[in-house]
mmCIF file of C-alpha atoms and ligand atoms in Angstrom:
data_model
loop_
_atom_site.group_PDB
_atom_site.id
_atom_site.type_symbol
_atom_site.label_atom_id
_atom_site.label_comp_id
_atom_site.label_asym_id
_atom_site.label_seq_id
_atom_site.Cartn_x
_atom_site.Cartn_y
_atom_site.Cartn_z
ATOM 1 C CA MET W 1 37.188 -22.324 0.567
ATOM 2 C CA GLU W 2 37.129 -19.833 -2.329
ATOM 3 C CA PRO W 3 39.417 -16.858 -1.610
ATOM 4 C CA LEU W 4 36.779 -14.435 -2.924
ATOM 5 C CA ASP W 5 34.129 -15.870 -0.602
ATOM 6 C CA ALA W 6 36.548 -15.663 2.318
ATOM 7 C CA LEU W 7 37.330 -11.983 1.676
ATOM 8 C CA ASN W 8 33.648 -11.124 1.253
ATOM 9 C CA GLU W 9 32.694 -12.960 4.425
ATOM 10 C CA VAL W 10 35.436 -11.203 6.393
ATOM 11 C CA ALA W 11 34.158 -7.819 5.169
ATOM 12 C CA PHE W 12 30.542 -8.760 5.902
ATOM 13 C CA ARG W 13 31.357 -9.937 9.425
ATOM 14 C CA LEU W 14 33.452 -6.869 10.208
ATOM 15 C CA GLU W 15 30.613 -4.621 9.036
ATOM 16 C CA HIS W 16 28.175 -6.587 11.154
ATOM 17 C CA GLU W 17 30.505 -5.968 14.117
ATOM 18 C CA ARG W 18 30.385 -2.288 13.129
ATOM 19 C CA ALA W 19 34.129 -2.112 12.567
ATOM 20 C CA PRO W 20 35.311 1.267 11.232
ATOM 21 C CA GLY W 21 34.922 1.685 7.483
ATOM 22 C CA PHE W 22 38.644 1.985 6.800
ATOM 23 C CA LYS W 23 39.210 -1.409 8.377
ATOM 24 C CA VAL W 24 36.664 -3.082 6.101
ATOM 25 C CA LYS W 25 37.756 -1.254 2.975
ATOM 26 C CA ALA W 26 40.973 -3.263 2.513
ATOM 27 C CA PHE W 27 39.007 -6.513 2.363
ATOM 28 C CA ARG W 28 36.369 -5.189 -0.049
ATOM 29 C CA ARG W 29 39.141 -3.746 -2.219
ATOM 30 C CA ALA W 30 41.040 -7.039 -2.264
ATOM 31 C CA ALA W 31 37.799 -8.887 -3.105
ATOM 32 C CA GLY W 32 37.276 -6.502 -6.017
ATOM 33 C CA ILE W 33 40.749 -7.366 -7.331
ATOM 34 C CA VAL W 34 40.452 -11.138 -6.851
ATOM 35 C CA GLU W 35 37.036 -11.080 -8.548
ATOM 36 C CA THR W 36 38.648 -10.015 -11.814
ATOM 37 C CA TRP W 37 40.964 -13.054 -11.902
ATOM 38 C CA SER W 38 40.230 -16.561 -13.097
ATOM 39 C CA ALA W 39 41.080 -19.435 -10.739
ATOM 40 C CA GLU W 40 44.158 -20.147 -12.902
ATOM 41 C CA GLU W 41 45.319 -16.539 -12.752
ATOM 42 C CA LEU W 42 45.019 -16.525 -8.962
ATOM 43 C CA ALA W 43 46.847 -19.851 -8.645
ATOM 44 C CA ALA W 44 49.655 -18.600 -10.894
ATOM 45 C CA ARG W 45 50.048 -15.400 -8.883
ATOM 46 C CA LEU W 46 50.195 -17.400 -5.675
ATOM 47 C CA ALA W 47 52.713 -19.868 -7.087
ATOM 48 C CA ASP W 48 55.196 -17.323 -8.432
ATOM 49 C CA GLY W 49 54.851 -14.825 -5.573
ATOM 50 C CA ARG W 50 53.269 -12.038 -7.618
ATOM 51 C CA LEU W 51 50.182 -12.023 -5.401
ATOM 52 C CA LYS W 52 52.106 -10.568 -2.488
ATOM 53 C CA SER W 53 53.294 -7.585 -4.501
ATOM 54 C CA THR W 54 49.934 -6.895 -6.139
ATOM 55 C CA LYS W 55 48.726 -3.370 -5.419
ATOM 56 C CA GLY W 56 45.749 -3.550 -3.082
ATOM 57 C CA ILE W 57 46.814 -6.871 -1.509
ATOM 58 C CA GLY W 58 48.328 -6.389 1.933
ATOM 59 C CA ASP W 59 49.759 -8.832 4.487
ATOM 60 C CA ARG W 60 46.390 -9.655 6.026
ATOM 61 C CA THR W 61 44.505 -10.048 2.750
ATOM 62 C CA PHE W 62 47.366 -12.104 1.329
ATOM 63 C CA GLU W 63 47.199 -14.459 4.309
ATOM 64 C CA ILE W 64 43.441 -14.885 3.892
ATOM 65 C CA ILE W 65 43.717 -15.596 0.173
ATOM 66 C CA ALA W 66 46.614 -18.030 0.623
ATOM 67 C CA GLN W 67 44.932 -19.972 3.440
ATOM 68 C CA ALA W 68 41.605 -20.117 1.584
ATOM 69 C CA ALA W 69 43.407 -21.337 -1.538
ATOM 70 C CA GLU W 70 44.813 -24.183 0.587
ATOM 71 C CA GLY W 71 41.221 -25.240 1.016
ATOM 72 C CA ARG W 72 40.757 -24.179 4.619
ATOM 73 C CA VAL W 73 38.960 -21.486 6.546
ATOM 74 C CA PRO W 74 41.477 -18.647 7.020
ATOM 75 C CA ASP W 75 42.497 -18.060 10.655
ATOM 76 C CA TYR W 76 41.307 -14.458 10.588
ATOM 77 C CA LEU W 77 37.863 -15.533 9.385
ATOM 78 C CA ALA W 78 37.729 -18.381 11.901
ATOM 79 C CA ASP W 79 38.303 -15.823 14.695
ATOM 80 C CA LEU W 80 35.543 -13.592 13.343
ATOM 81 C CA ARG W 81 33.145 -16.525 13.172
ATOM 82 C CA ALA W 82 34.072 -17.578 16.708
ATOM 83 C CA ARG W 83 33.300 -14.193 18.213
ATOM 84 C CA ALA W 84 30.003 -13.697 16.346
ATOM 85 C CA GLY W 85 27.056 -13.133 18.662
ATOM 86 C CA GLU W 86 24.911 -15.848 20.166
ATOM 87 C CA GLU W 87 22.082 -17.429 18.236
ATOM 88 C CA LEU W 88 18.631 -15.868 18.260
ATOM 89 C CA ASP W 89 16.236 -17.200 20.847
ATOM 90 C CA PRO W 90 13.647 -19.557 19.299
ATOM 91 C CA VAL W 91 10.814 -16.988 19.194
ATOM 92 C CA GLY W 92 13.008 -14.392 17.496
ATOM 93 C CA ALA W 93 14.363 -16.998 15.090
ATOM 94 C CA GLU W 94 10.852 -18.064 14.155
ATOM 95 C CA LEU W 95 9.877 -14.500 13.247
ATOM 96 C CA ARG W 96 13.189 -13.853 11.498
ATOM 97 C CA ALA W 97 12.521 -16.865 9.263
ATOM 98 C CA LEU W 98 9.259 -15.241 8.152
ATOM 99 C CA LEU W 99 10.923 -12.010 7.009
ATOM 100 C CA ARG W 100 11.120 -11.860 3.225
ATOM 101 C CA GLY W 101 12.964 -8.593 2.816
ATOM 102 C CA ASP W 102 13.935 -5.219 4.127
ATOM 103 C CA LEU W 103 12.660 -1.739 3.260
ATOM 104 C CA HIS W 104 15.549 0.478 4.394
ATOM 105 C CA ALA W 105 19.169 0.413 3.191
ATOM 106 C CA HIS W 106 21.787 2.824 1.828
ATOM 107 C CA SER W 107 24.433 2.603 -0.883
ATOM 108 C CA ASP W 108 27.464 4.785 -1.618
ATOM 109 C CA TRP W 109 25.126 7.066 -3.560
ATOM 110 C CA SER W 110 24.417 8.670 -0.173
ATOM 111 C CA ASP W 111 26.217 7.656 3.037
ATOM 112 C CA GLY W 112 26.508 3.889 2.545
ATOM 113 C CA THR W 113 29.960 2.373 2.037
ATOM 114 C CA THR W 114 29.438 0.148 -1.003
ATOM 115 C CA ASP W 115 27.873 0.219 -4.435
ATOM 116 C CA ILE W 116 24.301 -0.789 -5.182
ATOM 117 C CA ARG W 117 25.264 -4.160 -6.633
ATOM 118 C CA SER W 118 27.164 -5.187 -3.489
ATOM 119 C CA MET W 119 24.110 -4.392 -1.368
ATOM 120 C CA ALA W 120 21.870 -6.413 -3.692
ATOM 121 C CA ASP W 121 24.312 -9.353 -3.703
ATOM 122 C CA ALA W 122 24.430 -9.386 0.094
ATOM 123 C CA ALA W 123 20.625 -9.254 0.308
ATOM 124 C CA ILE W 124 20.413 -12.202 -2.087
ATOM 125 C CA ALA W 125 22.996 -14.112 -0.038
ATOM 126 C CA LEU W 126 20.841 -13.566 3.065
ATOM 127 C CA GLY W 127 17.890 -15.101 1.220
ATOM 128 C CA HIS W 128 15.865 -11.894 0.861
ATOM 129 C CA GLU W 129 13.164 -11.853 -1.810
ATOM 130 C CA TYR W 130 13.380 -8.081 -1.952
ATOM 131 C CA GLN W 131 15.554 -5.284 -0.700
ATOM 132 C CA ALA W 132 14.628 -1.628 -0.904
ATOM 133 C CA LEU W 133 17.343 0.858 -1.792
ATOM 134 C CA THR W 134 16.534 3.981 0.219
ATOM 135 C CA ASP W 135 19.270 6.554 -0.097
ATOM 136 C CA HIS W 136 18.867 9.948 1.569
ATOM 137 C CA SER W 137 17.120 13.031 0.157
ATOM 138 C CA PRO W 138 18.760 16.394 -0.726
ATOM 139 C CA ASN W 139 18.190 18.090 2.642
ATOM 140 C CA LEU W 140 20.624 15.695 4.328
ATOM 141 C CA LYS W 141 23.741 17.249 2.809
ATOM 142 C CA ILE W 142 26.111 15.598 5.275
ATOM 143 C CA ALA W 143 24.976 12.225 3.862
ATOM 144 C CA HIS W 144 25.149 13.357 0.200
ATOM 145 C CA GLY W 145 21.374 13.160 -0.169
ATOM 146 C CA LEU W 146 20.236 12.586 -3.750
ATOM 147 C CA THR W 147 18.917 15.472 -5.814
ATOM 148 C CA ALA W 148 15.942 14.765 -8.057
ATOM 149 C CA ASP W 149 18.345 14.327 -10.976
ATOM 150 C CA ARG W 150 20.513 11.811 -9.148
ATOM 151 C CA LEU W 151 17.482 9.881 -7.914
ATOM 152 C CA GLU W 152 16.178 9.779 -11.479
ATOM 153 C CA GLN W 153 19.566 8.409 -12.580
ATOM 154 C CA GLN W 154 19.516 5.848 -9.770
ATOM 155 C CA LEU W 155 16.070 4.628 -10.876
ATOM 156 C CA GLY W 156 17.603 3.726 -14.236
ATOM 157 C CA ILE W 157 20.372 1.774 -12.519
ATOM 158 C CA VAL W 158 17.935 -0.107 -10.288
ATOM 159 C CA ALA W 159 15.816 -1.044 -13.325
ATOM 160 C CA ALA W 160 18.905 -2.236 -15.221
ATOM 161 C CA LEU W 161 20.097 -4.257 -12.242
ATOM 162 C CA ASN W 162 16.731 -5.987 -11.924
ATOM 163 C CA GLU W 163 16.841 -6.690 -15.641
ATOM 164 C CA ALA W 164 20.316 -8.213 -15.267
ATOM 165 C CA LEU W 165 19.083 -10.318 -12.344
ATOM 166 C CA GLY W 166 16.383 -11.816 -14.525
ATOM 167 C CA GLY W 167 13.581 -9.301 -14.305
ATOM 168 C CA GLY W 168 12.746 -10.208 -10.736
ATOM 169 C CA ASP W 169 11.499 -13.661 -11.711
ATOM 170 C CA ALA W 170 14.311 -16.060 -12.454
ATOM 171 C CA SER W 171 16.391 -15.031 -9.450
ATOM 172 C CA GLY W 172 13.403 -14.660 -7.151
ATOM 173 C CA PHE W 173 14.887 -11.373 -5.998
ATOM 174 C CA ARG W 174 13.991 -7.799 -6.701
ATOM 175 C CA LEU W 175 15.764 -4.607 -5.728
ATOM 176 C CA LEU W 176 13.011 -2.135 -4.892
ATOM 177 C CA SER W 177 13.457 1.517 -5.743
ATOM 178 C CA GLY W 178 13.006 3.825 -2.813
ATOM 179 C CA ILE W 179 14.130 6.710 -0.679
ATOM 180 C CA GLU W 180 14.641 7.644 2.926
ATOM 181 C CA VAL W 181 13.115 11.052 2.571
ATOM 182 C CA ASP W 182 13.697 13.738 5.191
ATOM 183 C CA ILE W 183 10.653 14.999 7.029
ATOM 184 C CA LEU W 184 11.224 18.744 6.754
ATOM 185 C CA GLU W 185 10.509 21.138 9.598
ATOM 186 C CA ASP W 186 6.999 21.824 8.305
ATOM 187 C CA GLY W 187 6.290 18.090 7.931
ATOM 188 C CA GLY W 188 6.694 18.145 4.162
ATOM 189 C CA LEU W 189 8.710 15.470 2.374
ATOM 190 C CA ASP W 190 12.053 16.463 0.882
ATOM 191 C CA GLN W 191 11.608 15.242 -2.706
ATOM 192 C CA GLN W 192 9.423 16.041 -5.722
ATOM 193 C CA PRO W 193 5.971 14.406 -5.374
ATOM 194 C CA GLY W 194 6.063 13.198 -8.985
ATOM 195 C CA LEU W 195 9.291 11.366 -8.295
ATOM 196 C CA LEU W 196 8.039 9.877 -5.013
ATOM 197 C CA ASP W 197 5.051 8.549 -6.975
ATOM 198 C CA ARG W 198 7.392 6.445 -9.088
ATOM 199 C CA LEU W 199 9.215 4.755 -6.213
ATOM 200 C CA ASP W 200 8.353 1.320 -4.870
ATOM 201 C CA VAL W 201 8.906 2.360 -1.241
ATOM 202 C CA VAL W 202 9.047 5.667 0.626
ATOM 203 C CA VAL W 203 10.533 5.698 4.139
ATOM 204 C CA ALA W 204 10.063 9.103 5.798
ATOM 205 C CA SER W 205 12.347 10.024 8.699
ATOM 206 C CA VAL W 206 13.204 12.984 10.915
ATOM 207 C CA HIS W 207 16.927 13.819 10.851
ATOM 208 C CA SER W 208 16.952 17.434 12.065
ATOM 209 C CA LYS W 209 15.671 19.493 14.991
ATOM 210 C CA LEU W 210 15.175 16.314 16.992
ATOM 211 C CA ARG W 211 14.843 18.319 20.201
ATOM 212 C CA SER W 212 11.827 20.343 19.093
ATOM 213 C CA ASP W 213 9.079 20.682 21.674
ATOM 214 C CA ARG W 214 6.381 18.047 21.839
ATOM 215 C CA SER W 215 3.619 19.877 19.972
ATOM 216 C CA THR W 216 5.939 21.028 17.173
ATOM 217 C CA MET W 217 7.303 17.517 16.683
ATOM 218 C CA THR W 218 3.812 15.998 16.819
ATOM 219 C CA ARG W 219 2.508 18.375 14.129
ATOM 220 C CA ARG W 220 5.551 17.686 11.978
ATOM 221 C CA MET W 221 5.217 13.909 12.221
ATOM 222 C CA LEU W 222 1.439 13.967 11.689
ATOM 223 C CA ALA W 223 1.905 15.971 8.485
ATOM 224 C CA ALA W 224 4.441 13.433 7.202
ATOM 225 C CA VAL W 225 2.241 10.468 8.117
ATOM 226 C CA ASP W 226 -0.730 12.120 6.383
ATOM 227 C CA ASP W 227 1.309 12.601 3.202
ATOM 228 C CA PRO W 228 -0.038 10.003 0.756
ATOM 229 C CA HIS W 229 3.510 9.119 -0.352
ATOM 230 C CA THR W 230 4.672 7.890 3.051
ATOM 231 C CA ASP W 231 4.809 4.107 3.440
ATOM 232 C CA VAL W 232 7.100 3.703 6.449
ATOM 233 C CA LEU W 233 7.839 6.049 9.337
ATOM 234 C CA GLY W 234 11.589 5.558 9.893
ATOM 235 C CA HIS W 235 13.383 5.372 13.291
ATOM 236 C CA VAL W 236 10.491 7.195 14.944
ATOM 237 C CA THR W 237 12.157 8.649 18.050
ATOM 238 C CA GLY W 238 15.644 9.326 16.648
ATOM 239 C CA ARG W 239 17.236 7.982 19.801
ATOM 240 C CA LEU W 240 20.761 6.562 19.948
ATOM 241 C CA VAL W 241 21.381 4.118 22.765
ATOM 242 C CA GLU W 242 25.036 3.183 22.139
ATOM 243 C CA GLY W 243 27.808 3.280 19.594
ATOM 244 C CA SER W 244 30.435 5.528 18.074
ATOM 245 C CA ARG W 245 28.093 8.498 17.666
ATOM 246 C CA GLY W 246 27.291 8.541 21.385
ATOM 247 C CA THR W 247 23.805 8.521 22.824
ATOM 248 C CA ARG W 248 20.838 10.771 22.090
ATOM 249 C CA PRO W 249 17.529 10.911 23.904
ATOM 250 C CA GLN W 250 14.319 10.105 22.069
ATOM 251 C CA SER W 251 12.429 13.039 20.619
ATOM 252 C CA GLU W 252 9.224 14.133 22.319
ATOM 253 C CA PHE W 253 5.898 13.731 20.504
ATOM 254 C CA ASP W 254 2.351 12.507 21.122
ATOM 255 C CA ALA W 255 2.934 8.855 20.260
ATOM 256 C CA ALA W 256 -0.731 7.864 20.580
ATOM 257 C CA ALA W 257 -1.750 10.539 18.058
ATOM 258 C CA VAL W 258 1.086 9.787 15.618
ATOM 259 C CA PHE W 259 0.514 6.031 15.734
ATOM 260 C CA ALA W 260 -3.264 6.487 15.356
ATOM 261 C CA ALA W 261 -2.515 8.462 12.185
ATOM 262 C CA CYS W 262 -0.128 5.739 11.012
ATOM 263 C CA ALA W 263 -2.869 3.144 11.494
ATOM 264 C CA ALA W 264 -5.466 5.295 9.697
ATOM 265 C CA ASN W 265 -3.107 5.863 6.739
ATOM 266 C CA GLN W 266 -1.685 2.327 6.721
ATOM 267 C CA VAL W 267 1.771 3.745 7.302
ATOM 268 C CA ALA W 268 4.059 1.119 8.794
ATOM 269 C CA VAL W 269 5.974 1.980 11.947
ATOM 270 C CA GLU W 270 9.579 0.987 11.415
ATOM 271 C CA ILE W 271 11.276 -1.300 13.892
ATOM 272 C CA ASN W 272 14.781 -0.076 13.171
ATOM 273 C CA SER W 273 17.184 -2.962 13.772
ATOM 274 C CA ARG W 274 20.416 -1.010 14.160
ATOM 275 C CA PRO W 275 21.980 -1.866 17.533
ATOM 276 C CA GLU W 276 22.627 1.804 18.307
ATOM 277 C CA ARG W 277 19.023 2.814 17.522
ATOM 278 C CA GLN W 278 16.695 0.031 18.722
ATOM 279 C CA ASP W 279 13.910 2.347 17.751
ATOM 280 C CA PRO W 280 11.069 2.545 18.775
ATOM 281 C CA PRO W 281 11.650 1.693 22.433
ATOM 282 C CA ASP W 282 9.628 -1.247 23.778
ATOM 283 C CA ASP W 283 6.928 0.900 25.399
ATOM 284 C CA LEU W 284 6.277 2.689 22.114
ATOM 285 C CA ILE W 285 6.096 -0.580 20.173
ATOM 286 C CA ARG W 286 3.265 -1.473 22.537
ATOM 287 C CA VAL W 287 1.519 1.867 21.897
ATOM 288 C CA ALA W 288 1.801 1.275 18.142
ATOM 289 C CA LEU W 289 0.495 -2.275 18.554
ATOM 290 C CA ASP W 290 -2.526 -1.051 20.497
ATOM 291 C CA ALA W 291 -3.140 1.640 17.866
ATOM 292 C CA GLY W 292 -3.456 -1.074 15.213
ATOM 293 C CA CYS W 293 -0.329 -0.108 13.270
ATOM 294 C CA LEU W 294 1.497 -2.059 10.640
ATOM 295 C CA PHE W 295 5.239 -2.527 11.207
ATOM 296 C CA SER W 296 8.300 -2.905 9.011
ATOM 297 C CA ILE W 297 11.419 -4.574 10.430
ATOM 298 C CA ASP W 298 14.282 -2.804 8.663
ATOM 299 C CA SER W 299 18.064 -2.972 8.835
ATOM 300 C CA ASP W 300 18.872 0.650 7.909
ATOM 301 C CA ALA W 301 22.059 -0.892 6.518
ATOM 302 C CA HIS W 302 24.911 1.391 5.457
ATOM 303 C CA ALA W 303 27.099 -1.591 4.452
ATOM 304 C CA PRO W 304 26.353 -5.147 3.301
ATOM 305 C CA GLY W 305 27.112 -6.675 6.713
ATOM 306 C CA HIS W 306 24.522 -4.407 8.343
ATOM 307 C CA LEU W 307 21.730 -6.177 6.451
ATOM 308 C CA ALA W 308 22.066 -8.962 9.028
ATOM 309 C CA PHE W 309 20.914 -6.578 11.792
ATOM 310 C CA LEU W 310 17.386 -7.798 10.930
ATOM 311 C CA ASP W 311 17.978 -10.562 13.502
ATOM 312 C CA LEU W 312 17.964 -7.938 16.240
ATOM 313 C CA GLY W 313 14.791 -6.265 14.990
ATOM 314 C CA ALA W 314 13.064 -9.626 14.707
ATOM 315 C CA ALA W 315 14.056 -10.501 18.276
ATOM 316 C CA ARG W 316 12.637 -7.212 19.582
ATOM 317 C CA ALA W 317 9.395 -7.527 17.595
ATOM 318 C CA ALA W 318 8.936 -11.119 18.745
ATOM 319 C CA ALA W 319 9.590 -10.175 22.369
ATOM 320 C CA ALA W 320 6.987 -7.405 22.076
ATOM 321 C CA GLY W 321 4.451 -9.865 20.682
ATOM 322 C CA VAL W 322 3.994 -8.198 17.283
ATOM 323 C CA PRO W 323 1.939 -10.612 15.135
ATOM 324 C CA ALA W 324 3.735 -11.618 11.929
ATOM 325 C CA ASP W 325 0.871 -10.555 9.696
ATOM 326 C CA ARG W 326 1.111 -6.984 10.999
ATOM 327 C CA ILE W 327 4.731 -6.875 9.753
ATOM 328 C CA VAL W 328 4.750 -5.861 6.085
ATOM 329 C CA THR W 329 8.173 -7.418 5.514
ATOM 330 C CA THR W 330 6.670 -10.879 6.097
ATOM 331 C CA TRP W 331 4.364 -10.270 3.145
ATOM 332 C CA PRO W 332 4.957 -11.667 -0.343
ATOM 333 C CA LEU W 333 6.218 -9.073 -2.811
ATOM 334 C CA ASP W 334 2.925 -8.649 -4.675
ATOM 335 C CA ARG W 335 1.059 -7.907 -1.450
ATOM 336 C CA LEU W 336 3.812 -5.551 -0.337
ATOM 337 C CA LEU W 337 3.727 -3.621 -3.616
ATOM 338 C CA ALA W 338 -0.082 -3.464 -3.611
ATOM 339 C CA TRP W 339 0.215 -1.858 -0.176
ATOM 340 C CA THR W 340 2.853 0.730 -1.186
ATOM 341 C CA ALA W 341 0.807 1.493 -4.317
ATOM 342 C CA ARG W 342 -2.354 2.199 -2.284
ATOM 343 C CA ASN W 343 -2.066 5.972 -2.785
ATOM 344 C CA ARG W 344 0.249 6.152 -5.779
HETATM 345 ZN ZN1 LIG T 1 17.650 7.864 8.905
HETATM 346 ZN ZN1 LIG T 2 18.669 5.243 6.923
#
């Protein structure tokens, strides 16, 4: 096994287990160091003992590199593989196989843990045809939301990355530009309209005043869904059902009215795959189904390993009986982009 692959897989699996960031960091850092060495350089450092004293290589990462270099699966990785969750049930697996990409993920430009390239590489490794990069908007200061200037700068980086990957053709993968834009208290979107017009995908989400009364929240969400820039309504209820941030009840709003507006505007209702969100709840997925909504199964990844949460979203959508054709992330890229361009 290649030491670099072993380190990357360890990091990916720890992220998927939602291990704390500091725990994962050592492995990503070591991978970054090993990546700069040729196979000969690595072998020489192993042979003469320099590897052990290399800054950024600790006991655990050394052990992984050494065991991988011996041509075997490192013990630490074998343990991680062994405790990975059960396989998807057949219905969930069937739907998961139809998913071509993911419209919601963060990089270290906002509150993600890794750079844009690492997210794209992980999406490619998962077999995605496209991955949207949707960092936060300025209002979400705690998550270092992107100002218009920073988003503009990021657009240049996304374009350059796609160019480096072969212009979206040769590699069969494209990183989509995007944003997870805050739905402000008046229902407006927290970014310049001219800039939103230029993005491939706009996910609009509520991140503040989640406990507003029902009519206030309904008005706010309806305004956001009626905004011609909105493509996906993110984690619709804001609930947290488990995890390190504790639990949070779902926000109160007129789901029938909001989902009717989503259907009328062809705004996809997000099935947020994060284990701690599982949003919307099952009963609301049914309301959205009956309303005729489109859906998007998204990871809301904040680290490469989180991209694999799509399995959970696919299982929930399959269990709820959502037809594959109503899920925009089963669509080929050209159909997907024609849909997001409908009002641009
Ligand atoms: Zn969010
Ligand atoms: Zn997000």
